[in-house]
Tab-separated table of C-alpha atoms in Angstrom:
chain	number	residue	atom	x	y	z
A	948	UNK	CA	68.513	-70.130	33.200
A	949	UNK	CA	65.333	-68.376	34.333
A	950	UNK	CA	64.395	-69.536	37.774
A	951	UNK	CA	62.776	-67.370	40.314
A	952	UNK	CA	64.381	-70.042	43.177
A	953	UNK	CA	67.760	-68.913	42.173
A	954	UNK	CA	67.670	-65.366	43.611
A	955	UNK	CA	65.011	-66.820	46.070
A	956	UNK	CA	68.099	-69.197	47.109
A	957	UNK	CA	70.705	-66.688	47.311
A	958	UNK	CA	67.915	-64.441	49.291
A	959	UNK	CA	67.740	-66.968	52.058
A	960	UNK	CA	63.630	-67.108	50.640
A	961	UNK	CA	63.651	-70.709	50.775
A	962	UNK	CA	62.746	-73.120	53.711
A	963	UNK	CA	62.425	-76.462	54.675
A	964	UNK	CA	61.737	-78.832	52.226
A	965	UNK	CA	62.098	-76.783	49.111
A	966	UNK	CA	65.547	-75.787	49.814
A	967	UNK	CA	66.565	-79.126	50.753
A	968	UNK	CA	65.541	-80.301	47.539
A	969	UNK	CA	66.888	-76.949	45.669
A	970	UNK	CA	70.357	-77.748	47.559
A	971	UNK	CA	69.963	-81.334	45.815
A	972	UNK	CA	69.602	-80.094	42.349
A	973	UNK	CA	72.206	-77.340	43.003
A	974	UNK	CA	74.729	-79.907	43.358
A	975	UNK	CA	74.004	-81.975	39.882
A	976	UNK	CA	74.131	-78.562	37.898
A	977	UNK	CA	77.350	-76.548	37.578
A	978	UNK	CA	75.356	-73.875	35.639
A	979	UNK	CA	73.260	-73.732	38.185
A	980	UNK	CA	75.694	-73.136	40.384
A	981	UNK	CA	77.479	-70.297	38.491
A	982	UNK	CA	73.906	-68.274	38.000
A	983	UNK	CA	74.047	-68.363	41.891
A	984	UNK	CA	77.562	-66.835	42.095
A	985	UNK	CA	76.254	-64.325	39.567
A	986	UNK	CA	72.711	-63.586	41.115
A	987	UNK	CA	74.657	-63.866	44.710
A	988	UNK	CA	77.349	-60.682	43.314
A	989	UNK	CA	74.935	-58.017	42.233
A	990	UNK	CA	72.976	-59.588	45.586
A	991	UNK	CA	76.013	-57.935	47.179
A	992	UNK	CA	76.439	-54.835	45.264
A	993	UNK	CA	72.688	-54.175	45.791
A	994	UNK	CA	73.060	-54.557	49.445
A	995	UNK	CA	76.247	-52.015	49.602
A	996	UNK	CA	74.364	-49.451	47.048
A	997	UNK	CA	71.087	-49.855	48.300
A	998	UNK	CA	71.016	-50.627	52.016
A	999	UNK	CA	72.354	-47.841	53.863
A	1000	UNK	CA	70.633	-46.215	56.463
A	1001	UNK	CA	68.199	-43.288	55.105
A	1002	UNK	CA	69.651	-39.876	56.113
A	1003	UNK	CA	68.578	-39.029	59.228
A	1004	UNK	CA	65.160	-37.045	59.225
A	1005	UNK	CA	64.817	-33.918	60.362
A	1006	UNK	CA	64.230	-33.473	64.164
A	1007	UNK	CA	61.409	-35.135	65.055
A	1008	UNK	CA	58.823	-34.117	67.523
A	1009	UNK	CA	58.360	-37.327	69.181
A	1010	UNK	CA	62.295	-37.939	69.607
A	1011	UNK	CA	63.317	-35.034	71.351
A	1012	UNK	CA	64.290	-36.293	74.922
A	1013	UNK	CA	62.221	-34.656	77.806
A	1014	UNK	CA	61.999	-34.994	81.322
A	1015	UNK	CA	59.785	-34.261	83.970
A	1016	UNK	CA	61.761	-31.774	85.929
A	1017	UNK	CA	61.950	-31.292	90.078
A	1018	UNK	CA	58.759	-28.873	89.547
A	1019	UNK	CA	56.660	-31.661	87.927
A	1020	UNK	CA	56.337	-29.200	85.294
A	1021	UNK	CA	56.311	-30.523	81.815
A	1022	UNK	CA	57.093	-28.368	78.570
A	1023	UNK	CA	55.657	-28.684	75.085
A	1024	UNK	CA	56.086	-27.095	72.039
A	1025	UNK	CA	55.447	-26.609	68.977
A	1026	UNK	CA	56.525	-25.203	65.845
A	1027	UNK	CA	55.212	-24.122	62.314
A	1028	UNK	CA	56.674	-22.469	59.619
A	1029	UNK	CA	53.854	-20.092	57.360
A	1030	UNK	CA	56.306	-19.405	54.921
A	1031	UNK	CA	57.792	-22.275	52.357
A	1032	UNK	CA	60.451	-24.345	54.179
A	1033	UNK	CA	64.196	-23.599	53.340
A	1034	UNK	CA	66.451	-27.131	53.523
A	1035	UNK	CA	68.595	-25.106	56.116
A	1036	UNK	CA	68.284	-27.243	59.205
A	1037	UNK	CA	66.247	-25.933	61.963
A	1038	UNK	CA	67.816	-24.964	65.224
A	1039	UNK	CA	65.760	-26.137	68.358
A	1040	UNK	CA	65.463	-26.753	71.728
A	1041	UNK	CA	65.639	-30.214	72.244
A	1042	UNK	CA	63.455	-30.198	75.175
A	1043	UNK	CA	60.977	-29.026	72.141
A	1044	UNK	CA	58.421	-31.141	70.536
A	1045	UNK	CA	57.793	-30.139	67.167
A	1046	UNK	CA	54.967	-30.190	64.617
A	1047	UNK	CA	55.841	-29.714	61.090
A	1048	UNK	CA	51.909	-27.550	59.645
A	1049	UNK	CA	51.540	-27.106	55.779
A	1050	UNK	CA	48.978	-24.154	56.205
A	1051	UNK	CA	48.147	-24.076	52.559
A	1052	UNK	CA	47.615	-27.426	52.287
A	1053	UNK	CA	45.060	-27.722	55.234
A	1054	UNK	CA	41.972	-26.199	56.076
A	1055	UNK	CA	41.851	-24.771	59.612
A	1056	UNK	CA	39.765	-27.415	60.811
A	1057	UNK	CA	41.888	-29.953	59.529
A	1058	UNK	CA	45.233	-28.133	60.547
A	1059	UNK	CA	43.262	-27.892	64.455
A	1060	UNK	CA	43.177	-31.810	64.693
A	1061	UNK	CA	45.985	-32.683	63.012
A	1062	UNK	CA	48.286	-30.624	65.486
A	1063	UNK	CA	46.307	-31.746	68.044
A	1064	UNK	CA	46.554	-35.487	67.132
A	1065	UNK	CA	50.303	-34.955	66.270
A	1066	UNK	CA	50.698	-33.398	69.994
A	1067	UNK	CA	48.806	-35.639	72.432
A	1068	UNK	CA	50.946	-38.460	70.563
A	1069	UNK	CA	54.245	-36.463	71.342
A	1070	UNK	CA	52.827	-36.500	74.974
A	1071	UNK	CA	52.020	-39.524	75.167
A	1072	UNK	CA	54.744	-41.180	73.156
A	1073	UNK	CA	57.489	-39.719	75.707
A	1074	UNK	CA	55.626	-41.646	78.587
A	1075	UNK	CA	53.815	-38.384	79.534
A	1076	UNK	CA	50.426	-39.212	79.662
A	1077	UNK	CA	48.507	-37.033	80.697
A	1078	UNK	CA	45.171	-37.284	82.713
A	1079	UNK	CA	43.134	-34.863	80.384
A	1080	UNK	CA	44.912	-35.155	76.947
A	1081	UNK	CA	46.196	-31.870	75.656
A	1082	UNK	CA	43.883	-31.975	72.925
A	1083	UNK	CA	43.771	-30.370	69.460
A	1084	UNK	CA	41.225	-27.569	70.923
A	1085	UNK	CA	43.253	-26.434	73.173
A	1086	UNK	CA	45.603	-26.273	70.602
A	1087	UNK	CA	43.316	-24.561	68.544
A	1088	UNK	CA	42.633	-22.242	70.990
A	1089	UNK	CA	46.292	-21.180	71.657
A	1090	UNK	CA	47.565	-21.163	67.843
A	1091	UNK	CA	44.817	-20.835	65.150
A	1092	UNK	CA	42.386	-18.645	67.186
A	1093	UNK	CA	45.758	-16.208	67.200
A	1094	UNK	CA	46.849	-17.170	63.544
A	1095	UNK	CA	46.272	-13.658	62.143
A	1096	UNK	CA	48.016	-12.670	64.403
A	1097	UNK	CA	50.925	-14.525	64.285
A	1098	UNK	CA	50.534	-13.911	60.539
A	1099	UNK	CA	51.070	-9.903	61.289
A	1100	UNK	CA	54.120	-10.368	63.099
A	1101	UNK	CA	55.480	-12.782	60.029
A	1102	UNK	CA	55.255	-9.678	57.923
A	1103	UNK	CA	57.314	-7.339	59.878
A	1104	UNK	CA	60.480	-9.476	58.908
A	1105	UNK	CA	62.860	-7.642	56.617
A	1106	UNK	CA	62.706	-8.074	53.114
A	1107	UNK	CA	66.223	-9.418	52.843
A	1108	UNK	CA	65.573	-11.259	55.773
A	1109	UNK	CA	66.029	-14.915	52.970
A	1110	UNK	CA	65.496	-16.850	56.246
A	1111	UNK	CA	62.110	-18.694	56.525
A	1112	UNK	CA	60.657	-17.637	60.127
A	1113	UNK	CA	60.729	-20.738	62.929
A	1114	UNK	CA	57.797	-19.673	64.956
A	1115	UNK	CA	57.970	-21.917	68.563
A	1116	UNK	CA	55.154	-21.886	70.761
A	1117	UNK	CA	55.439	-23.226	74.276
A	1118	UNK	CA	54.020	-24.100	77.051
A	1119	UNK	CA	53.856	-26.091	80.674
A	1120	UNK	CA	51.642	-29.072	81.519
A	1121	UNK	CA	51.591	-30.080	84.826
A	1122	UNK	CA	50.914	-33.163	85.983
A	1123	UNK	CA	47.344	-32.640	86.127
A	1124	UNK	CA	47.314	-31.771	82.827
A	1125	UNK	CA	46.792	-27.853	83.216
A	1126	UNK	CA	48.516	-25.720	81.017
A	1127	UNK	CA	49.986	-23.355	83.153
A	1128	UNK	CA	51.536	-20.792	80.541
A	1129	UNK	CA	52.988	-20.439	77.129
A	1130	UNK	CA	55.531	-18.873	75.291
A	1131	UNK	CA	55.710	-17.834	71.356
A	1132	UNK	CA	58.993	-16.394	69.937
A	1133	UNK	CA	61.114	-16.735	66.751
A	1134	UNK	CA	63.848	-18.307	66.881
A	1135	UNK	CA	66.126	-15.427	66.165
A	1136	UNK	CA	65.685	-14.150	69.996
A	1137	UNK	CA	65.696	-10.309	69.067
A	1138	UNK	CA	64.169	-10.454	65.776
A	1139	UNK	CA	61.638	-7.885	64.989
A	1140	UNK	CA	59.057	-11.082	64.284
A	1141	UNK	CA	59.997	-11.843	67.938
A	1142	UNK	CA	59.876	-8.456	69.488
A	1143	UNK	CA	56.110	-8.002	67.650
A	1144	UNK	CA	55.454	-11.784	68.920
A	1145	UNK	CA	55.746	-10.259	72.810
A	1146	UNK	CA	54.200	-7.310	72.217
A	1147	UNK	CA	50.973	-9.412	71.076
A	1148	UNK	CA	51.059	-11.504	73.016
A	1149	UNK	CA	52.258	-10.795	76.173
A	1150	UNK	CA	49.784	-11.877	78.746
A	1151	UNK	CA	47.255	-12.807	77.148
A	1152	UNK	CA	44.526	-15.286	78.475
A	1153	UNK	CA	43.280	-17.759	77.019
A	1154	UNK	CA	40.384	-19.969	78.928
A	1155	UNK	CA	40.030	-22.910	77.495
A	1156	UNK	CA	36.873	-24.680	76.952
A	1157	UNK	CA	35.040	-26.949	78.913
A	1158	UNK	CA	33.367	-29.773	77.472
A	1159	UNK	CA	33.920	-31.814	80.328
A	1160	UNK	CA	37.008	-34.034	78.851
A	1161	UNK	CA	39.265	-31.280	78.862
A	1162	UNK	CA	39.341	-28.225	81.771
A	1163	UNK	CA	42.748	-26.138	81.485
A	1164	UNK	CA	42.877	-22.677	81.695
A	1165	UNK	CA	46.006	-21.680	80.665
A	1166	UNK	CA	47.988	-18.277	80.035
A	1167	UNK	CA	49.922	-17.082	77.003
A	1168	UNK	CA	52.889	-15.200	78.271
A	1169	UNK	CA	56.597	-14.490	77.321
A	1170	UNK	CA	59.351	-15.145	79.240
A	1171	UNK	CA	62.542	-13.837	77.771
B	546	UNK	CA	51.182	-50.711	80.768
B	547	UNK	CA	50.979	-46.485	79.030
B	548	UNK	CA	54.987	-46.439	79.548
B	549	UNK	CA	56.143	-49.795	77.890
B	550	UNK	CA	53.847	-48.428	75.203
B	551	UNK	CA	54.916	-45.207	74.771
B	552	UNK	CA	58.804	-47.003	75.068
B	553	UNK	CA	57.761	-49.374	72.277
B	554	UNK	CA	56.023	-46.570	70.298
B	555	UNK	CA	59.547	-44.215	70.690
B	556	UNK	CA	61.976	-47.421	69.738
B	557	UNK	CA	59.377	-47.935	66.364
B	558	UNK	CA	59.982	-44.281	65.567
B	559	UNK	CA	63.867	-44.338	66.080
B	560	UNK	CA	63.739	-47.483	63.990
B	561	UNK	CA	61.451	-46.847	61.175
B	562	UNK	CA	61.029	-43.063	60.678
B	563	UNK	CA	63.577	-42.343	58.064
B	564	UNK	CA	63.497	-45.797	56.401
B	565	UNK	CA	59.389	-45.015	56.237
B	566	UNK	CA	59.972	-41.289	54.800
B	567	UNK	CA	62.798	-43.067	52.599
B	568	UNK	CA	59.532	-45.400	51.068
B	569	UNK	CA	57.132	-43.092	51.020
B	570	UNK	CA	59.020	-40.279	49.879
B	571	UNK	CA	59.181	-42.039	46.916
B	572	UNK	CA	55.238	-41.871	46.375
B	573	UNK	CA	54.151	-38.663	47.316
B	574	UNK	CA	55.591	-35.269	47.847
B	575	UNK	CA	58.591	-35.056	50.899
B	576	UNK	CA	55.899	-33.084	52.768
B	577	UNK	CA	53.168	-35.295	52.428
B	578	UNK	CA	55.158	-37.900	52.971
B	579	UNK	CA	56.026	-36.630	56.470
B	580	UNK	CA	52.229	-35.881	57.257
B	581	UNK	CA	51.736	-39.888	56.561
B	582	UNK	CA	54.808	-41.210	58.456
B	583	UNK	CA	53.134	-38.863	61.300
B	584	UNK	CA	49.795	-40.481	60.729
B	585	UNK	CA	51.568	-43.793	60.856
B	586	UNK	CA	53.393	-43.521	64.109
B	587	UNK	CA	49.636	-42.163	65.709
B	588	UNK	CA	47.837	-45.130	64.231
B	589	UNK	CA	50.777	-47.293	65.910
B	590	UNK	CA	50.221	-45.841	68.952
B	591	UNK	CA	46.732	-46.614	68.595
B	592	UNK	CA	46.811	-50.199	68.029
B	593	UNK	CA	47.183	-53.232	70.437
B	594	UNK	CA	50.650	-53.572	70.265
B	595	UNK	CA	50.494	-57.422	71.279
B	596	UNK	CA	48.666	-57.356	67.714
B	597	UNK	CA	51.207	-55.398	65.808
B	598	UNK	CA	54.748	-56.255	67.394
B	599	UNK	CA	55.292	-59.159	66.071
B	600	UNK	CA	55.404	-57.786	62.462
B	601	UNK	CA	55.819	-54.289	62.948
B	602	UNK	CA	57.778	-53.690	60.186
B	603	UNK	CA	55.402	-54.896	57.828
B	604	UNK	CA	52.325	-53.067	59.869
B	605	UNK	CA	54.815	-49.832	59.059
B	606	UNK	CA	55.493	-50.387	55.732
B	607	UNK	CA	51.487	-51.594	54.898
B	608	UNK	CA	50.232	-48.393	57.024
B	609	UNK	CA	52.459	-45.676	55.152
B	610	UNK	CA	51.370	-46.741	51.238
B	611	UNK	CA	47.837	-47.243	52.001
B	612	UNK	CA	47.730	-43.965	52.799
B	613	UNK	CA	49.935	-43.008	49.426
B	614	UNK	CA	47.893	-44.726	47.576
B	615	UNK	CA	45.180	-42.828	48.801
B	616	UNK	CA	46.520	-39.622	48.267
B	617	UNK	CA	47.382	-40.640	44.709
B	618	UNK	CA	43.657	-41.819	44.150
B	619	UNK	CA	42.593	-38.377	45.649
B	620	UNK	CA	45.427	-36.955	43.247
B	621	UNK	CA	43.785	-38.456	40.271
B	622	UNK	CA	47.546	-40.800	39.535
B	623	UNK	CA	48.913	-43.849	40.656
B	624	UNK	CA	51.305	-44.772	43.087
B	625	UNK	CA	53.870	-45.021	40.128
B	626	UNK	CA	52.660	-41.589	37.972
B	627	UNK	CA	55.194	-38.568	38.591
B	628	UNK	CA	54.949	-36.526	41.699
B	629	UNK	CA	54.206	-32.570	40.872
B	630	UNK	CA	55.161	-32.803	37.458
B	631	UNK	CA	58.232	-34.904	38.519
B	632	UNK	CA	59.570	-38.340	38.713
B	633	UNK	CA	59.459	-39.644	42.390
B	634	UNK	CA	62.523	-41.166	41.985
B	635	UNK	CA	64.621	-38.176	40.622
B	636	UNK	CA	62.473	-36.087	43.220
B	637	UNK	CA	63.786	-37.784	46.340
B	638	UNK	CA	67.254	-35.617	47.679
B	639	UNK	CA	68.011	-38.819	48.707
B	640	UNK	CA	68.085	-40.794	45.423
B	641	UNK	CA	69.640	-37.697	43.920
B	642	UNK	CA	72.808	-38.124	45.520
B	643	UNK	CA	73.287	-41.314	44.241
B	644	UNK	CA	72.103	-41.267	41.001
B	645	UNK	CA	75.673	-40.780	39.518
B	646	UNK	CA	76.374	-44.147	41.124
B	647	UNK	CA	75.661	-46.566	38.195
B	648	UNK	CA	73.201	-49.496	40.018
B	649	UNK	CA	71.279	-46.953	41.337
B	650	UNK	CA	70.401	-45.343	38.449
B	651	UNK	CA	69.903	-48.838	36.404
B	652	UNK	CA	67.306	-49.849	39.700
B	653	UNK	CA	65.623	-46.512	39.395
B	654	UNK	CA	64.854	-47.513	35.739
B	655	UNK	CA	63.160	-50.116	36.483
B	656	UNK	CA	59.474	-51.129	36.048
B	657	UNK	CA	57.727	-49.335	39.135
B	658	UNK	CA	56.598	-52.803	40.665
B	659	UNK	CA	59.888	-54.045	40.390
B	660	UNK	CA	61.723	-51.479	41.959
B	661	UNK	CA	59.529	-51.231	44.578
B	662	UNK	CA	59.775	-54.952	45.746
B	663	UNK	CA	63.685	-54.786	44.943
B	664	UNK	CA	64.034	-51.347	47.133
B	665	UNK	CA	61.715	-52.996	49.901
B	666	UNK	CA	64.319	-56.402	49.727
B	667	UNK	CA	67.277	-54.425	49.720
B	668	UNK	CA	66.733	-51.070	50.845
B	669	UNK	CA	64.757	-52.332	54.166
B	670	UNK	CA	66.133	-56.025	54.180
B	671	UNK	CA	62.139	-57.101	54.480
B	672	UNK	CA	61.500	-60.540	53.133
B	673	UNK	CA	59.226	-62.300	50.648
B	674	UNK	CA	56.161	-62.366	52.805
B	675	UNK	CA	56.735	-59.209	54.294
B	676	UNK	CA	56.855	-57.356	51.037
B	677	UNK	CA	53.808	-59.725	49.401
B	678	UNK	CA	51.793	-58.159	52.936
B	679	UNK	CA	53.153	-54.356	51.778
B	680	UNK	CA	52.635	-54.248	48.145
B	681	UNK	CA	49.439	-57.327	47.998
B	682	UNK	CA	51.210	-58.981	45.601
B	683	UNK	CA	51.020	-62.544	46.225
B	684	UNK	CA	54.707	-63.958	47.608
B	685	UNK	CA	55.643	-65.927	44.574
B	686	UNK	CA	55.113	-62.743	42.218
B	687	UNK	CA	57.414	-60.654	44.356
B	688	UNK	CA	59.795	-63.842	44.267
B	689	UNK	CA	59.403	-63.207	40.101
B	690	UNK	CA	59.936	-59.356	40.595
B	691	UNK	CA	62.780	-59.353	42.039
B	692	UNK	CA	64.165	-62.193	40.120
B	693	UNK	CA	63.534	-60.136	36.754
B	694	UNK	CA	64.488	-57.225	38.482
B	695	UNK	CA	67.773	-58.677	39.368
B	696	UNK	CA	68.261	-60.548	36.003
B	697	UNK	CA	67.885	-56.886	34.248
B	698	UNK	CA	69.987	-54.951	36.647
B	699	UNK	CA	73.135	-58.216	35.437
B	700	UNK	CA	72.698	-57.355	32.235
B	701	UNK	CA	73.061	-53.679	32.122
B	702	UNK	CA	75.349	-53.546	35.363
B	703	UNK	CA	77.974	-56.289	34.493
């Protein structure tokens, strides 16, 4: 008995009409009726083998819960990882918003917007929105422009060191939209790649540009 | 308006972001498949969501394999052809863990369009028209997919 209405049956596919009158025949044909108990018990197994939830991605950027604390001070984030991705999970802040960058897969242009893009959603998806997006040259500004760098510091790590390097930068928004200073570390707080990370880094300025959409001046500093 | 948006936008993620890098994973490497469930989620945000709420699911779904199926095309491969030298169904961690369980490994044998349609009905619980919308099948050929698919999966299962 080949009949796509069978499984369609047993599916709960059919409406109205054509399952009244599928209902109908159902009842005149006991074969029928046994290729439904059949279709409707690997339905079944299907649905236990198949339909559990996916395993829970890894942290996601736009989940992390934030709040807009007494100062009206908001905190971003992001993260990268230069070096191939171990399965380890990652350890973060979960005030931080986080932005997964494939550098060789991207030019710098395209790695620019996408973090951008993937940012000023994270904003804006926690019900942050700012006035003058946070856009992907400001992001540009803070991260690529210092990407060698970042890359320097990357290199200092010991060579038995198996651990792929979590590089977080940070910084405040307020509610203006300003970015009022930054942060970059490892995660490891003490870490040579974190100790070379402040001593680049540390107070550095970064103005950013002004083409009228977005004005922030912002400073790159550590806080420990 | 921004804030029952963004609330929206957050409950679509919590909803749909592993079930999307579930799907998609299956197409295209884990890593691109994250960089399209991103795109997704900022196209989402993007849209009129009186447009897109009432099939959001489907939007989702539609959204993440157009853009597969545009890396494959840039790739040179179909949707179906192996994933770096691999296939995409041995390749996903995911499907890994179960492939010792025997239906599993009988539905990732499958026909490609078959076990796509079957993994869309019982993986994500989407229906006929909701999977014809996804894949641009018409709704009657995913009713025949799946019927085959099931028919297949009784005789080498039971």
């Amino acid at each position: 008995m080949n009949d796509p209405r069978l499984t369609a049956y047993v599916l709960g596919e059919l409406r109205g009409a054509e399952l009244k009158e599928f209902e109908n025949w159902l009842t005149t044909s006991p074969e029928a009726q046994r290729e439904v108990d059949r279709i409707r018990h690997i339905s079944q197994q299907l649905r236990e083998e198949l339909g559990t939830p996916p395993p829970a991605p890894r942290p996601s950027f736009w989940r992390n819960t934030w709040f807009a604390a007494a100062t009206l001070i908001l905190v971003g984030g992001l993260t990268w990882w230069i070096f191939p991705q171990s399965e380890k999970p990652l350890r973060q802040d979960p005030r931080m918003a986080i932005v997964q960058l494939n550098p060789p897969t991207e030019t710098r242009a395209e790695q620019s917007e996408s973090i951008g893009r993937r940012l000023k959603l994270a904003l804006q998806t926690q019900g942050l929105i700012l006035p003058n997006q946070v856009s992907a040259e400001v992001t540009r500004k803070v991260i690529l422009d210092e990407l060698p760098s970042l890359r320097r510091c990357l290199e200092v790590r010991s060579p038995s060191d198996k651990t792929p390097p979590q590089v977080q930068v940070q910084w405040s928004v307020d509610e203006q939209g300003s970015i009022s200073s930054s942060t970059v570390f490892d995660q490891r707080e003490g870490s040579p790649i974190a100790t070379c990370f402040q001593r680049s880094f540390s107070g550095k300025k970064f103005p950013a540009h002004s083409s009228g959409q977005y004005q922030a001046i912002f400073e790159l500093r550590f806080v420990k | 308006m921004d804030r029952d948006k963004s609330r929206w936008v957050q409950g679509a993620i919590q909803q749909f972001e592993g079930r999307l890098l579930r799907y998609t994973g299956r197409f295209v490497p884990i890593h691109t498949a994250q960089e399209i469930v991103q795109e997704t989620f900022l196209r989402l945000w993007e849209q009129d969501m009186a447009k897109v709420k009432d099939h959001l699911a489907q939007w989702l779904f539609t959204v993440c394999r157009n853009q597969a199926v545009d890396r494959c095309r840039a790739e040179g491969r179909n949707l179906d052809g192996p994933v770096d030298g691999h296939s995409t169904e041995s390749n996903n961690p995911e499907t890994l863990t179960t492939l010792n369980r025997d239906l599993s490994r009988l539905v990732s044998r499958l026909p490609p369009a078959q076990r796509e349609v079957l993994r869309l009905k019982f993986e994500e619980d989407l229906s006929y028209k909701e999977i014809s919308a996804i894949t641009g099948h018409s709704v009657s050929y995913v009713g025949v997919l799946i019927h085959e698919a099931i028919a297949k999966l009784r005789i080498d299962y039971e």
